[in-house]
Structures are given as structure tokens and as C-alpha cells.
XYZ file of C-alpha atoms in Angstrom:
604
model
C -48.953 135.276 -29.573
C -49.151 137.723 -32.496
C -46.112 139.819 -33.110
C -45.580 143.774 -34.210
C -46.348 143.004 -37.676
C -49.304 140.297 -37.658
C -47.465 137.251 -37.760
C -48.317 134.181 -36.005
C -45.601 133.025 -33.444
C -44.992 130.577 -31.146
C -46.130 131.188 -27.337
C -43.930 132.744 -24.718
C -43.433 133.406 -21.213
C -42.965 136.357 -19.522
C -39.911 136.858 -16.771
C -39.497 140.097 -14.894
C -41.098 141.561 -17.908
C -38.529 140.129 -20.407
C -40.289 137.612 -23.399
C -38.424 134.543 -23.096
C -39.427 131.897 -26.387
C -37.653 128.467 -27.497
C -36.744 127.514 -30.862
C -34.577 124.490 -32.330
C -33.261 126.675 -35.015
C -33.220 131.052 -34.716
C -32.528 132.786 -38.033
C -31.239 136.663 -37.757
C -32.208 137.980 -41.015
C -35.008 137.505 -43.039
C -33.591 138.726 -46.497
C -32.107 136.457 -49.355
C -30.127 134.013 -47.583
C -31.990 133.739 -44.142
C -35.502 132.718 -46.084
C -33.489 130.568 -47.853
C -32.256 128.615 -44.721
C -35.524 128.915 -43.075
C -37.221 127.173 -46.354
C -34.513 123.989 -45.822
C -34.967 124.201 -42.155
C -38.346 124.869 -40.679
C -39.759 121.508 -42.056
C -36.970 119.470 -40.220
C -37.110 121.969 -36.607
C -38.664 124.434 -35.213
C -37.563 127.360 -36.760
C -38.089 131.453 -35.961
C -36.638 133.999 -38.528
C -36.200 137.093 -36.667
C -35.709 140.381 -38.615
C -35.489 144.718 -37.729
C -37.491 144.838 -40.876
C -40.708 143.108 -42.632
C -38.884 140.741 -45.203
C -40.298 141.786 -48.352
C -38.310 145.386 -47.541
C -34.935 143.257 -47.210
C -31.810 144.348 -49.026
C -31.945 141.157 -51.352
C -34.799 143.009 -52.892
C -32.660 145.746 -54.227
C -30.611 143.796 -56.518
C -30.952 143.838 -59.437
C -28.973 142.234 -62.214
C -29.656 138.357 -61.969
C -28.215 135.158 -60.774
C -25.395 132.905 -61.768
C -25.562 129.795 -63.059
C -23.702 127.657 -66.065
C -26.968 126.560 -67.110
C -25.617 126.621 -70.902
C -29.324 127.643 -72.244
C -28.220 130.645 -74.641
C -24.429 129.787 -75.032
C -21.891 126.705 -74.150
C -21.074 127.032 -70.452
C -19.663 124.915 -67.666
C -19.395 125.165 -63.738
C -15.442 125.184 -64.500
C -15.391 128.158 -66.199
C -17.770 129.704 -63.566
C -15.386 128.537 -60.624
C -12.332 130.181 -62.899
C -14.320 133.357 -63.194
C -14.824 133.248 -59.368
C -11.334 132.589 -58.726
C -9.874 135.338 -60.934
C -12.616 137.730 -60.661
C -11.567 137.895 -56.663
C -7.890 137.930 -57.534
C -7.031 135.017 -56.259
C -8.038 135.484 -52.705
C -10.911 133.267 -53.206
C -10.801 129.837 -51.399
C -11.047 127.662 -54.494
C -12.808 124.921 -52.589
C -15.898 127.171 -51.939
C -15.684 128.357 -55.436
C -16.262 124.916 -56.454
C -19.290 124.368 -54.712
C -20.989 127.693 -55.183
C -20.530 126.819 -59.490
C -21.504 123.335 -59.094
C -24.554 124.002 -56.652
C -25.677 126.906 -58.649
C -27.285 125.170 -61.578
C -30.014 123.220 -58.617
C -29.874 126.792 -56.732
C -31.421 128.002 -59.954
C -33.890 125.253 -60.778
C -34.979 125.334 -57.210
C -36.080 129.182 -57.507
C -37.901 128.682 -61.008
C -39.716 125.439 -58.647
C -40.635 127.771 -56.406
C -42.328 130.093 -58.873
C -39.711 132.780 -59.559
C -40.607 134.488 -62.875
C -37.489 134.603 -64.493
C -37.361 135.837 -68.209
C -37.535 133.296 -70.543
C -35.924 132.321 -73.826
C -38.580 131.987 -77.175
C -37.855 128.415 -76.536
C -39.391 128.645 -73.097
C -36.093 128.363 -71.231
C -34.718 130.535 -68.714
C -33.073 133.456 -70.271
C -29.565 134.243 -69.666
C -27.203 137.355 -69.902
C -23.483 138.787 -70.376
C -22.453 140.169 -66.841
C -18.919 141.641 -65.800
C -16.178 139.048 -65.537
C -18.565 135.967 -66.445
C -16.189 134.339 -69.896
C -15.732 131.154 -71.535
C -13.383 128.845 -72.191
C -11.069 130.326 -69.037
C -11.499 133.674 -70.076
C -11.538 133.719 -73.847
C -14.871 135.761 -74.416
C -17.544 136.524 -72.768
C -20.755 134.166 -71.814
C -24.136 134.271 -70.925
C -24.409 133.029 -67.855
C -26.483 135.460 -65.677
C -30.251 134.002 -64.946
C -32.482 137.397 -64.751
C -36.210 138.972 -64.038
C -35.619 142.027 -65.915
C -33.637 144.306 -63.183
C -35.962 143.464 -60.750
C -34.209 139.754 -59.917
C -33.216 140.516 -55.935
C -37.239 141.559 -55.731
C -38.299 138.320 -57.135
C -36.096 136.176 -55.510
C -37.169 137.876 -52.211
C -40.831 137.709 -52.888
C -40.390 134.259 -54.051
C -38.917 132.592 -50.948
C -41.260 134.791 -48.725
C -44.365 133.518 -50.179
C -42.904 129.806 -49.843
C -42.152 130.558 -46.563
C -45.333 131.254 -45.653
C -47.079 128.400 -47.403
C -44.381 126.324 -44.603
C -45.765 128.447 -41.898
C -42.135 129.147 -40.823
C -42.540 131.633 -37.449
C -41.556 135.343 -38.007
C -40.784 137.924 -35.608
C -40.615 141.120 -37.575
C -39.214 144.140 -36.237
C -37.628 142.768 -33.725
C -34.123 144.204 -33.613
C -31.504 141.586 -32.317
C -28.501 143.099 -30.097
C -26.924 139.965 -28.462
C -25.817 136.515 -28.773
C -26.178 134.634 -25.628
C -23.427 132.634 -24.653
C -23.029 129.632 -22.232
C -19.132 128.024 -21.298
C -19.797 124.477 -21.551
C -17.166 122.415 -20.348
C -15.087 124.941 -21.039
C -16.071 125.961 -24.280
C -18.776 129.311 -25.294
C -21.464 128.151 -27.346
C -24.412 130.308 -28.624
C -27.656 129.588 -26.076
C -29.538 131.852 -27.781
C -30.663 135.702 -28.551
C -31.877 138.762 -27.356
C -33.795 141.138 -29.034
C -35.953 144.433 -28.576
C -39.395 144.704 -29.650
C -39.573 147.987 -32.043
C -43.645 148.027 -31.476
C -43.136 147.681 -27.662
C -39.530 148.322 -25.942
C -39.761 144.863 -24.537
C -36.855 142.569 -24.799
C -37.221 138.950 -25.790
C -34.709 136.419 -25.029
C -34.881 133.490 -28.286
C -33.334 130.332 -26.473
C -31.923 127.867 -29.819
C -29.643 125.115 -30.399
C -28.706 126.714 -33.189
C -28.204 130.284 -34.609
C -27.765 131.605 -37.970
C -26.593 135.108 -39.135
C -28.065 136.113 -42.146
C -27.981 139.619 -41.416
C -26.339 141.557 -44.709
C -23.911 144.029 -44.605
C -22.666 147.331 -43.251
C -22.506 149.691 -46.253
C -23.875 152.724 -44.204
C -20.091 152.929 -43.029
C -19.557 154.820 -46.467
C -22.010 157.899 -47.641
C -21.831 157.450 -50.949
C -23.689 153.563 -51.153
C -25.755 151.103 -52.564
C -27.110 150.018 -48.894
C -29.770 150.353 -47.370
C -29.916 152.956 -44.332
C -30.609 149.423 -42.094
C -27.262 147.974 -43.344
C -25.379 148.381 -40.262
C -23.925 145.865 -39.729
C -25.282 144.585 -36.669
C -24.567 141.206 -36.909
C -21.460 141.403 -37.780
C -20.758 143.652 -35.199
C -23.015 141.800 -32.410
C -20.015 138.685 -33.305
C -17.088 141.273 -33.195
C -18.264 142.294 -29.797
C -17.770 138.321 -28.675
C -14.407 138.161 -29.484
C -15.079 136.317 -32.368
C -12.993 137.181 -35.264
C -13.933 138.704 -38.562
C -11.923 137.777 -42.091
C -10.909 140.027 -44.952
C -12.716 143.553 -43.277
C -10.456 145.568 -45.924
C -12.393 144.451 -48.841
C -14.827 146.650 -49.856
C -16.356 146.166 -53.172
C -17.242 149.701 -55.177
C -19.859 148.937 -57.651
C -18.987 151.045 -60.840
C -22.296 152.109 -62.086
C -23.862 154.482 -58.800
C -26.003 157.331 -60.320
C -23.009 160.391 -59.516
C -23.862 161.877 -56.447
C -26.230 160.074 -54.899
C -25.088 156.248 -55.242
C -28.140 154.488 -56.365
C -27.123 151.604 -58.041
C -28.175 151.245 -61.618
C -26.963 147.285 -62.352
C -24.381 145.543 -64.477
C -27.373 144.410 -65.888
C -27.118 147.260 -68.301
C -23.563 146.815 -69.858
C -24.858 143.109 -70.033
C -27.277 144.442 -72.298
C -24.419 146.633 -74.586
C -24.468 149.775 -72.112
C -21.298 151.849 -72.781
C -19.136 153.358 -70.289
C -17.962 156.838 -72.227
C -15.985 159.813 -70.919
C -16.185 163.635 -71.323
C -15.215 163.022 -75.050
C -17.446 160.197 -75.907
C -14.445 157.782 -75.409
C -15.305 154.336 -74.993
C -12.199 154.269 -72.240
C -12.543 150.733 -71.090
C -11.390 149.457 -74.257
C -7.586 151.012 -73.381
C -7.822 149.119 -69.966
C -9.341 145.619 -70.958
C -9.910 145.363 -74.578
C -10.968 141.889 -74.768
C -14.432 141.963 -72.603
C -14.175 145.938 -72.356
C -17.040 147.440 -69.746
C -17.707 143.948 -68.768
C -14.288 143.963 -66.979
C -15.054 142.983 -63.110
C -16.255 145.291 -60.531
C -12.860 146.468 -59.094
C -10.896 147.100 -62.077
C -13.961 149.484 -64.105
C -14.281 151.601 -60.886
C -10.551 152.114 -60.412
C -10.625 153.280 -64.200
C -13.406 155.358 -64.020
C -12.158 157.296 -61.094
C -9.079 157.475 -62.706
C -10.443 159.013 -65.916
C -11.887 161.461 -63.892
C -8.597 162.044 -61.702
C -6.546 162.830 -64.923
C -9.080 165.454 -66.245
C -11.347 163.113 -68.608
C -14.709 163.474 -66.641
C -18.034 164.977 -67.897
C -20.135 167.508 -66.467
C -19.199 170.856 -65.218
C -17.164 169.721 -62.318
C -15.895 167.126 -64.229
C -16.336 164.866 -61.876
C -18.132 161.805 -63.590
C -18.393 159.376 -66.175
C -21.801 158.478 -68.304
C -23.517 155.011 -68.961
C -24.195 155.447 -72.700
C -27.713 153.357 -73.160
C -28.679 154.978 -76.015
C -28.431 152.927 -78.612
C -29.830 150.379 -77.274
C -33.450 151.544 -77.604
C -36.820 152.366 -75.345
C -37.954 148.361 -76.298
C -35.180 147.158 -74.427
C -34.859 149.526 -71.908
C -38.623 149.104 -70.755
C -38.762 145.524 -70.879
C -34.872 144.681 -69.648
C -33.988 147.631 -67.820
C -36.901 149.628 -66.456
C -35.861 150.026 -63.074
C -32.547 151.891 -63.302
C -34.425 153.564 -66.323
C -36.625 154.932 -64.080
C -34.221 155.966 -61.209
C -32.458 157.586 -63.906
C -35.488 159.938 -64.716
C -36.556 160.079 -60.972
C -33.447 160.918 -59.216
C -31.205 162.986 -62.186
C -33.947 164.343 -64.699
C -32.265 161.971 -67.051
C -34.056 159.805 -69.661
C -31.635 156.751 -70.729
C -33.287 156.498 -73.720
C -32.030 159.498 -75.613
C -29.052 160.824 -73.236
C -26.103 159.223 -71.001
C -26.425 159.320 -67.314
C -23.681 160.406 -65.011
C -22.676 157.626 -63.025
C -19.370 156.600 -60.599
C -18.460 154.387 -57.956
C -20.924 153.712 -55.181
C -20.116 151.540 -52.057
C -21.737 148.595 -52.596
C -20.404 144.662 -51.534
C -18.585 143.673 -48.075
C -16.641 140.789 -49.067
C -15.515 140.125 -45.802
C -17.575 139.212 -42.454
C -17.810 136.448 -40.236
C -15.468 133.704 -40.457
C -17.284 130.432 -41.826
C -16.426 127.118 -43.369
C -18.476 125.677 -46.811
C -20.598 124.079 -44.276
C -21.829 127.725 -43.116
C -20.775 126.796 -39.426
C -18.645 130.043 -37.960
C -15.361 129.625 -36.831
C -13.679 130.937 -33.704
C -10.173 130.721 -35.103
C -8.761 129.494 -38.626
C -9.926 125.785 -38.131
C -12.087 125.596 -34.593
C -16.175 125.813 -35.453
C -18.444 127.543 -32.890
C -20.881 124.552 -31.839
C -24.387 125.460 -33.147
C -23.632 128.712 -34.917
C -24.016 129.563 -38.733
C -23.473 132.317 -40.557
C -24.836 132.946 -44.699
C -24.954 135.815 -46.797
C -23.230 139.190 -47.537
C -22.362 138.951 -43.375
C -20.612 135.938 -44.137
C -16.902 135.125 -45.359
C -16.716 132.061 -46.591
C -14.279 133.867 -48.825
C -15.972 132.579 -52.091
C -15.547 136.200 -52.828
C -12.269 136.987 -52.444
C -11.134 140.240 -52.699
C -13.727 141.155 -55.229
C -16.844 139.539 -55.352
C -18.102 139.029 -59.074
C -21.279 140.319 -60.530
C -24.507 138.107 -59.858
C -22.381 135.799 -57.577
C -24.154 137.620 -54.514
C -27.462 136.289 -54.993
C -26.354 132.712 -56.259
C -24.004 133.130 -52.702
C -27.181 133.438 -50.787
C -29.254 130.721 -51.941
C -26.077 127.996 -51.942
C -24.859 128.903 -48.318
C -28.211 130.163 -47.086
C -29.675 126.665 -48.362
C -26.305 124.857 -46.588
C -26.709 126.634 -43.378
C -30.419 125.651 -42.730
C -29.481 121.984 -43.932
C -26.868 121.483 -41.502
C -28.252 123.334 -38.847
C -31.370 120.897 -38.426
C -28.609 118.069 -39.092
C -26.759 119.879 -35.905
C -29.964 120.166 -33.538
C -31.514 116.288 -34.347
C -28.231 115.294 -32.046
C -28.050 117.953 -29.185
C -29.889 119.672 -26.135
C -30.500 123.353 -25.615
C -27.559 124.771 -23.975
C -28.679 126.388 -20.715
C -29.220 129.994 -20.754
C -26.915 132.244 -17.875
C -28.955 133.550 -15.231
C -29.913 136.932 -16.764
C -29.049 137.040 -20.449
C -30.215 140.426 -20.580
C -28.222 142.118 -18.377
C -25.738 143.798 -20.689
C -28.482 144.600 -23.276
C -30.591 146.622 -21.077
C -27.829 147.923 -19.385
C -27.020 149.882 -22.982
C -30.564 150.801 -23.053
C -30.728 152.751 -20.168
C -27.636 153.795 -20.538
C -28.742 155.583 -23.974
C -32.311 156.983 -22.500
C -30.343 158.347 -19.698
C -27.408 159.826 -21.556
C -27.445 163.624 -21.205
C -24.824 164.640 -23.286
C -24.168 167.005 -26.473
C -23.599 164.427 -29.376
C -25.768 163.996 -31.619
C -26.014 160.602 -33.432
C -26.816 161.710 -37.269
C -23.754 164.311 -36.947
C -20.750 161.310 -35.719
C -22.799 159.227 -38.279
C -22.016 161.996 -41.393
C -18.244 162.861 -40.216
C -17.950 158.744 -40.496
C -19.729 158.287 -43.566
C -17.536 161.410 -45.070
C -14.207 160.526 -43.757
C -14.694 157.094 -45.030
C -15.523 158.441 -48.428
C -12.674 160.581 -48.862
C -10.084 158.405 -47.236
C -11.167 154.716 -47.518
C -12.634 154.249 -51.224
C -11.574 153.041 -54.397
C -8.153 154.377 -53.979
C -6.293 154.193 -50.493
C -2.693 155.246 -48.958
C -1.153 155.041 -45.608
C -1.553 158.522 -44.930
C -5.600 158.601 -46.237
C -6.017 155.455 -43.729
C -3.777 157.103 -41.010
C -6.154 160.204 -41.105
C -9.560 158.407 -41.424
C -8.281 156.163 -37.574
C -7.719 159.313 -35.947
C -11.144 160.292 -37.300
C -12.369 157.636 -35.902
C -11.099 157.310 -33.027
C -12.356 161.030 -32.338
C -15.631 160.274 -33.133
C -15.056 156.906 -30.714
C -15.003 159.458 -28.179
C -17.756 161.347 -28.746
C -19.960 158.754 -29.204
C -19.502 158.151 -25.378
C -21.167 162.040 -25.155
C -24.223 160.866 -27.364
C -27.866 161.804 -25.899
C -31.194 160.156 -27.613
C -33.852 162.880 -27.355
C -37.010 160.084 -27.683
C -37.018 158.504 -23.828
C -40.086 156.630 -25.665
C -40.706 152.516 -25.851
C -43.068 152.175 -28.712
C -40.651 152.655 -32.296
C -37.832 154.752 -30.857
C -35.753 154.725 -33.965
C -33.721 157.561 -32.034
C -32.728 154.623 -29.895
C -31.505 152.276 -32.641
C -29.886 154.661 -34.621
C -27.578 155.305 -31.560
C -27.164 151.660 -31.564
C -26.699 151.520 -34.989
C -23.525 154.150 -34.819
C -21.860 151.903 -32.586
C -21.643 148.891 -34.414
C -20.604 151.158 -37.762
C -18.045 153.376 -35.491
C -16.346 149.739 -34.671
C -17.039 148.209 -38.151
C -15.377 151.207 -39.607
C -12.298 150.647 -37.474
C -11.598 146.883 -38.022
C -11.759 147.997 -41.943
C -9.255 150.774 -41.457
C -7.169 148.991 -39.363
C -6.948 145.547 -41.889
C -6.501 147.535 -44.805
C -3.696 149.600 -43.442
C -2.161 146.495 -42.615
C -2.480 145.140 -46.315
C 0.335 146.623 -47.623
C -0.432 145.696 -51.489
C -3.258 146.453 -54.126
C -5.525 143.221 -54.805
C -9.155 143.319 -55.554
C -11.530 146.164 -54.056
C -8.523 147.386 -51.856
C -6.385 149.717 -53.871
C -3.008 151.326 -52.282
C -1.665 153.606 -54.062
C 1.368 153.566 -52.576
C 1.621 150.193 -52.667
C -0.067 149.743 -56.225
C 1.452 145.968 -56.932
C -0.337 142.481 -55.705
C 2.025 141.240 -53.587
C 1.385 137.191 -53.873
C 4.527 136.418 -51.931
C 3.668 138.322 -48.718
C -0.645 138.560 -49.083
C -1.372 135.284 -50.699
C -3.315 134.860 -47.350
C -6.561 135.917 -45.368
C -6.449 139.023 -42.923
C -7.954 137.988 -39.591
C -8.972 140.069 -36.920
C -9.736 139.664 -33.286
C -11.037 141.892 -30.491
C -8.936 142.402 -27.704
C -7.641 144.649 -24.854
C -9.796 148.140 -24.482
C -11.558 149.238 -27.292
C -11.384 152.897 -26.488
C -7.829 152.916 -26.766
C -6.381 155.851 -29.418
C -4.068 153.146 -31.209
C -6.034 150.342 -32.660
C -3.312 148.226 -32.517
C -3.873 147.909 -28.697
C -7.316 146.599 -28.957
C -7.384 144.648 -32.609
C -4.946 141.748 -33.156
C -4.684 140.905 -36.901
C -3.771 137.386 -37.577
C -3.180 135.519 -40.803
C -5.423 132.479 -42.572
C -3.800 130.593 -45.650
C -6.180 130.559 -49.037
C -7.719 127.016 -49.762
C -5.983 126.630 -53.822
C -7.126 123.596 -55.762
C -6.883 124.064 -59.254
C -6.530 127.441 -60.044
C -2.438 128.692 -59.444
C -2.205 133.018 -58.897
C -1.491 134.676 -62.230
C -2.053 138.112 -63.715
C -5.017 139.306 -63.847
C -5.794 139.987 -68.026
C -8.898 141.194 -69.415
């Protein structure tokens, strides 16, 4: 058969008018890290990547900075000092074990990309360039290092064009814009295992049921929960939130990475990249403020600690513009050459979205919601876990909906798309390793009972509600009372918000009773998984009682190493509609893996 977008697929059969297919190995996703597990898969099983978008308009193609790697080609560097930049960068919430193998595997990562054609820039010497990026220093933090791999700020669109194109030349089967709502799952001698998947057809309303050994989750992360963001409007978080609905747990939901450098206003990211390059952070006065809060590497400080002091520059009275209200990226001085040939992306946005040229005036910028650094549970092996040690047979999860926890509490710059080619690569390895020894788990009688009983449910609905208005009172709420800065009472608001808007959702109506491309449909959809998403967030970080990484409590402004040295896990249980979330999310605790790398203060 042919799918919605032109792609050849495997043939199907057709059941009471639902599509049913069978693969060895289904792939959620089709950004960064699922292409990257379908290229170490498909030759080794029979593999479909199924994805709500066409993959060349992935996330992964948004990002922009470049890739890490201690490749050593413009400075001395060393997979140590990587893995200690990891570790510290994430304030010591990173599991040092995956640390280790995400600096050690990144060099191959790399080299595998440049063998796959990926134009990175290049060195006169003909090597691949490299570049200074926040928190990336030798010698354990001494200086910094050049040790970001880069295609001008165009590196996520490279690396997603790149492993599209060599997924076609493997002919790996693609089912795009199909929209996947459920994991199957079969109790097998007394244990649930993943059967397989069911998704809706955006081109036709029909649902197709994707019968696998194995599954993987590649499918990015839920942003949207915030207005101000770096995300995609398709970053909802469905995978994450199709696992949540299992009972499965999810690790670390209070850590929210904040990237500093959002265009003010609108949240478009303009990339590291730029202070790399010798961009200048600079308040109202032209003050080069960083330099008071980390004077040895300045605005190349990690991700957490250069949004908490831009917003508070602006909260004590030190922002620019005439709400004072923001802080400006100073490129200046650094020319139109580079600009054009190292920067022209965010250049342009710059000029697009403000009216401001880079080249000859700062642009406002602050924090924009940008990294999840928590998701599904996994091990370095990408298999998911149902509890702190116990894998899910068959499943897999890689990418930004992932928690291996080589992130931490604060994922550092460039590590994302280095994070989906090591685990993206690992997942598709030891998937085909997992489906050479088993059979296809039997599928339940009708695995898409639930699914279309939420679809008619939704066409039916008669009520009130409308889905973009919940979706802006969450996105605002979330803003204002679960950002850079948090308190009990900001966090105690933003659940009663939520739960309110819990409610309301139940009064939601979807005006397009349509089939072919109802996005009125999804979007509904959508709300639900970011209405839940949303809650697990609030609920860990309220629990967190400390400040560590991209959760900041203000009333509780000290990492707290004796009590927090440890992994928040969450679990679904009881009735989810209840107004307390504490009758219908257990929290749980997971100890961090430490092999080298004992907690100390964080200095920069």
C-alpha cells in the first residue's frame, strides 16, 4: 500500500474497517533519534517508523547550535572532561554511568554523521570544525573548549536531512501522518508487554493497529505545556503521555530546562551558538552582567544558571526596553562576515520576527521553554523500565522523551543532539538483538476499543469548551507559576489551575465531525496529554523541596544533596480526576548511578 504522504509500506489487512500491519521493530517518531534507530535497525528487521508529521518537519530540525564531541580537532580535549561537564552541568543529578557512554560514544556518533554525508563546517585543514558552547571546559573546568561539532546554526536541519536521506537509500517503511494514541498491551504469564500500536490515519480517519515485537519511543517532548517555548506546536507530548496513561512511570517531570537566549516575547530560540561565537549578554546599561555571576567562562555559564540571572537582572530593575522587561544579545562586534556565514539563521529571525538587524544593534532576548530533561524511565541500553530496576520486555525509549537521566537536572548545550544519535543508535541495536530471539506477542481481541471509544467520544461531545481556550489558561498559568523561578504557593496555584481546567476539559466539543485531516480532533487529543503532563510536572516539583538545575525554589533556594541526591519517580494511580493530585500520582524515589564524579559546588 501507499500511505498519506507517498511512501511505500508494507501490505495490510483490513478488519471491521481497522488497518491491521506487522512489523519486527515499530519506531514512534521519525525525528533525530527515531531515524537514527531505524538506520541501525531496519537492515537487521523489519522495521516501520511511524510519525504525526513528514520527518524532514521534525523538531531535530530546529536545533541549531551543533553536536558534542571531544574530537580534540581545534583544541586539546578528552571524553573525561566531556563526562565532567555532563555531570556538573546537570548538577549532579546525572547518572554518571550514562554520562560515560554518551562522551565516549560521541566521538563514532560524530564520524558516523560526517559518513553519512552531513556537511559539517570544516577547519582550513579540512577537519571538522569545532566551537565554544555553554558549560563545555577543559581540564575539569579550568577554561573553556571547543568541543561543539557545527553546520553553521542550521546543525539539527542537517542532521535531520542527513539520516532521512540514508534512510531512504535503506528503504526503511514510513507511515507519515499517522498519529499514534496507544500502546497495545498483552499479560503474558503474568507480565504486560507491548504487542503493538494503534494509530489514526490523518489523510483518512482510519485506525491502524502496528503489531511489533518491539517498540521504540522516539517521540520528543512536550514544550507546548509552557507559552512562552522553543517547541514546536506538535510537541505534546504524546508519547510520553500515551506511557503515563499505562501506569508506567515517568522520572525527573520537574526538570524543565529554560533556554536563555528566546527572542523576548515570542520565544524563538536564537542558539548558544552565538555566545560560542563571542555574543554578549548586556543589560539596560550595557553591563556585561554575567561576569558578576560566573567570571571564569562568563555567558558561556550553563543553561540554568544564565536564565536564572537574566531574569533576575530584570527582577531587580536592570532590564532594557520600555517595560524593562528584557535583556539583549550584544552581536555586534562580531561582524556581518561572521554572522552570515556562522549565524544566519537566528540573524534572520532576528530581522523577521523583531525588526532587529544583529549586525549593528542588540536583540532583546529572555528565557524561553525549551528542554524536558525528564520522560520515560530507561536504562543505557534504551529498554524502558516499569519500576527502578524491572525492564518492559520489547520496549525502548530514545530521545528528548527519554530519561536515561544523562541530563540531569540540566541538560548541557549540544548534548541533545549527541543524546539522540548515541541512544537512538543503542535502541535500534538492541531492539533487533531483542526480536532475533522472540515471537510476536498476541494482540487482545480488539486493541482498538479504548481508542475509538475517545474518538467518538470527542465527535459526539456537545459541550461549551473550547480546546485552544483550556490550552492558553495552561500555557499561561504555567508561565507565570512554573518557570525559571518557582515557590510552593506559585505551584499550589498553577494545580488548582489545573485541576480546573481538568474539569473542563471533560465539557470540550470539536466543531469538525470530519475524517479526512481533522486537526480539531487532535488538538483535543493533544490537550489531554499536556493537561496530564502539566500535572505530573507540578506535582514532582512541588515535591522537590530544594533548588538544583532547571528547577528553582525560591523558597527553598539551597541544593539539598542530603535529602534530593536522588531521582523523582512518578506513577499513575487511583482516579485521575481527583482535585488533590496526591490521590492519583504516587511519587517514589530512584538513587543516582555516581562513578567518578562526588557532588560539589557548582563554580563557574
Amino acid at each position: 500500500m501507499t500511505n498519506s504522504t507517498g511512501t511505500t509500506t508494507s501490505d495490510s489487512t483490513i478488519v471491521d474497517g481497522v488497518h491491521y500491519h506487522q512489523f519486527d521493530i515499530v519506531i514512534v517518531g521519525a525525528g533525530g533519534a527515531g531515524m537514527r534507530a531505524a538506520i541501525e535497525a531496519g537492515p537487521g528487521a523489519k522495521t516501520a517508523v511511524i510519525s504525526k508529521l513528514y520527518p524532514t518537519r521534525s523538531h531535530t530540525g530546529a536545533a541549531q547550535g551543533g553536536m558534542a564531541a571531544a574530537l580534540a580537532n581545534v583544541e586539546e580535549d578528552s571524553w573525561e572532561w566531556h563526562t565532567f561537564d555532563t555531570v556538573k552541568g546537570g548538577d549532579y543529578l546525572v547518572d554518571q554511568d550514562a554520562a560515560e557512554i554518551l562522551a565516549k560514544e560521541a566521538i563514532d556518533a560524530v564520524i558516523d554523521l560526517e559518513n553519512m554525508g552531513l556537511p559539517f563546517n570544516r577547519t582550513p585543514e579540512g577537519k571538522i570544525d569545532q566551537r565554544r558552547f555553554g558549560g563545555h571546559t577543559r581540564d575539569h573546568g579550568k577554561a573553556p573548549v571547543r568541543r561543539a561539532c557545527y553546520a553553521a546554526d542550521r546543525t539539527g536541519h542537517m542532521i535531520l536531512q542527513t539520516l532521512f536521506q540514508n534512510c531512504v537509500k535503506l528503504g526503511i517503511n514510513f507511515f507519515n501522518e499517522f498519529y499514534v494514541l496507544d500502546v497495545v498491551m498483552t499479560e503474558v504469564d503474568g507480565v504486560e508487554q507491548p504487542s503493538g500500536v494503534v494509530a489514526y490515519e490523518l489523510s483518512t480517519g482510519d485506525l491502524h493497529v502496528f503489531q511489533s515485537k518491539a517498540i521504540i519511543f522516539a517521540t520528543g517532548g512536550f514544550g507546548k505545556i509552557y507559552k512562552t517555548t522553543s517547541n514546536a506546536h506538535t510537541l505534546t507530548g504524546d508519547g510520553v503521555g500515551i506511557i503515563w496513561r499505562k501506569k508506567l512511570p515517568l522520572e525527573d517531570m520537574e526538570f524543565f530546562q529554560f533556554h536563555p537566549t528566546g527572542l523576548a516575547g515570542l520565544g524563538i530560540l536564537l542558539t548558544e551558538g552565538a555566545r560560542g561565537e563571542g555574543a554578549i549578554l548586556r543589560n539596560a546599561s550595557g553591563e556585561r552582567f554575567m561576569e558578576r555571576y560566573a567570571p571564569t567562562i562568563k555567558d558561556l555559564a550553563p543553561r540554568d544558571i544564565v536564565a536564572r540571572c537574566m531574569v533576575q537582572e530584570v527582577a531587580e530593575g536592570r532590564g532594557a526596553g520600555p517595560h524593562k522587561d528584557y535583556v539583549l544579545l550584544d552581536c555586534t562586534h562580531l561582524g556581518a562576515e561572521v554572522l552570515e556565514t556562522k549565524l544566519p539563521d537566528i540573524t534572520e529571525f532576528a530581522r523577521t520576527y523583531l525588526g532587529v538587524d544583529p549586525v549593528v544593534e542588540p536583540v532583546p532576548v529572555m528565557p524561553t521553554a525549551h528542554y524536558a530533561m525528564g520522560g520515560i524511565p530507561t536504562n543505557v541500553a534504551a529498554e524502558v523500565l516499569r519500576d527502578n530496576t524491572t525492564v518492559v520486555p520489547g520496549l525502548y525509549a530514545a530521545g528528548e522523551c527519554a530519561c536515561v537521566s544523562v541530563h540531569g537536572s540540566n541538560r548541557l548545550g549540544t548534548n541533545s543532539l549527541l543524546d539522540i544519535n548515541v541512544f537512538g543508535k543503542r535502541a535500534g541495536r538492541n531492539a533487533v538483538e531483542y526480536v532475533k530471539g522472540v515471537d510476536f506477542t498476541p494482540l487482545p481481541e480488539d486493541p482498538t476499543k479504548e481508542i475509538r471509544e475517545l474518538i467518538a467520544q470527542l465527535r459526539s461531545a456537545t459541550g461549551t469548551e473550547r480546546v485552544s481556550v483550556l490550552r492558553k489558561e495552561l500555557q499561561d498559568n504555567m508561565d507565570r507559576n512554573a518557570q525559571v523561578f518557582r515557590t510552593d504557593e506559585s505551584l499550589a496555584d498553577v494545580t488548582e489551575i489545573i485541576h480546573g481546567l481538568r474539569e473542563r476539559y471533560l465539557g470540550i466539543s470539536v466543531q469538525d465531525k470530519g475524517k479526512r485531516y481533522n486537526t480539531d480532533l487532535l488538538e483535543a487529543i493533544e490537550l489531554g496529554f499536556l493537561l496530564d503532563l502539566a500535572e505530573v510536572v507540578v506535582f514532582s516539583a512541588r515535591n522537590r523541596k530544594e533548588s538544583r538545575g532547571g528547577h528553582m525554589r525560591d523558597d527553598y533556594p539551597k541544593r539539598d544533596d542530603e535529602n534530593y541526591m536522588k531521582h523523582t519517580m512518578a506513577y499513575l494511580s487511583g482516579d485521575p480526576h481527583s482535585a488533590n493530585p496526591a490521590d492519583h500520582i504516587r511519587l517514589d524515589w530512584k538513587p543516582v548511578v555516581i562513578t567518578r564524579y562526588e557532588p560539589m559546588e557548582r563554580k563557574y
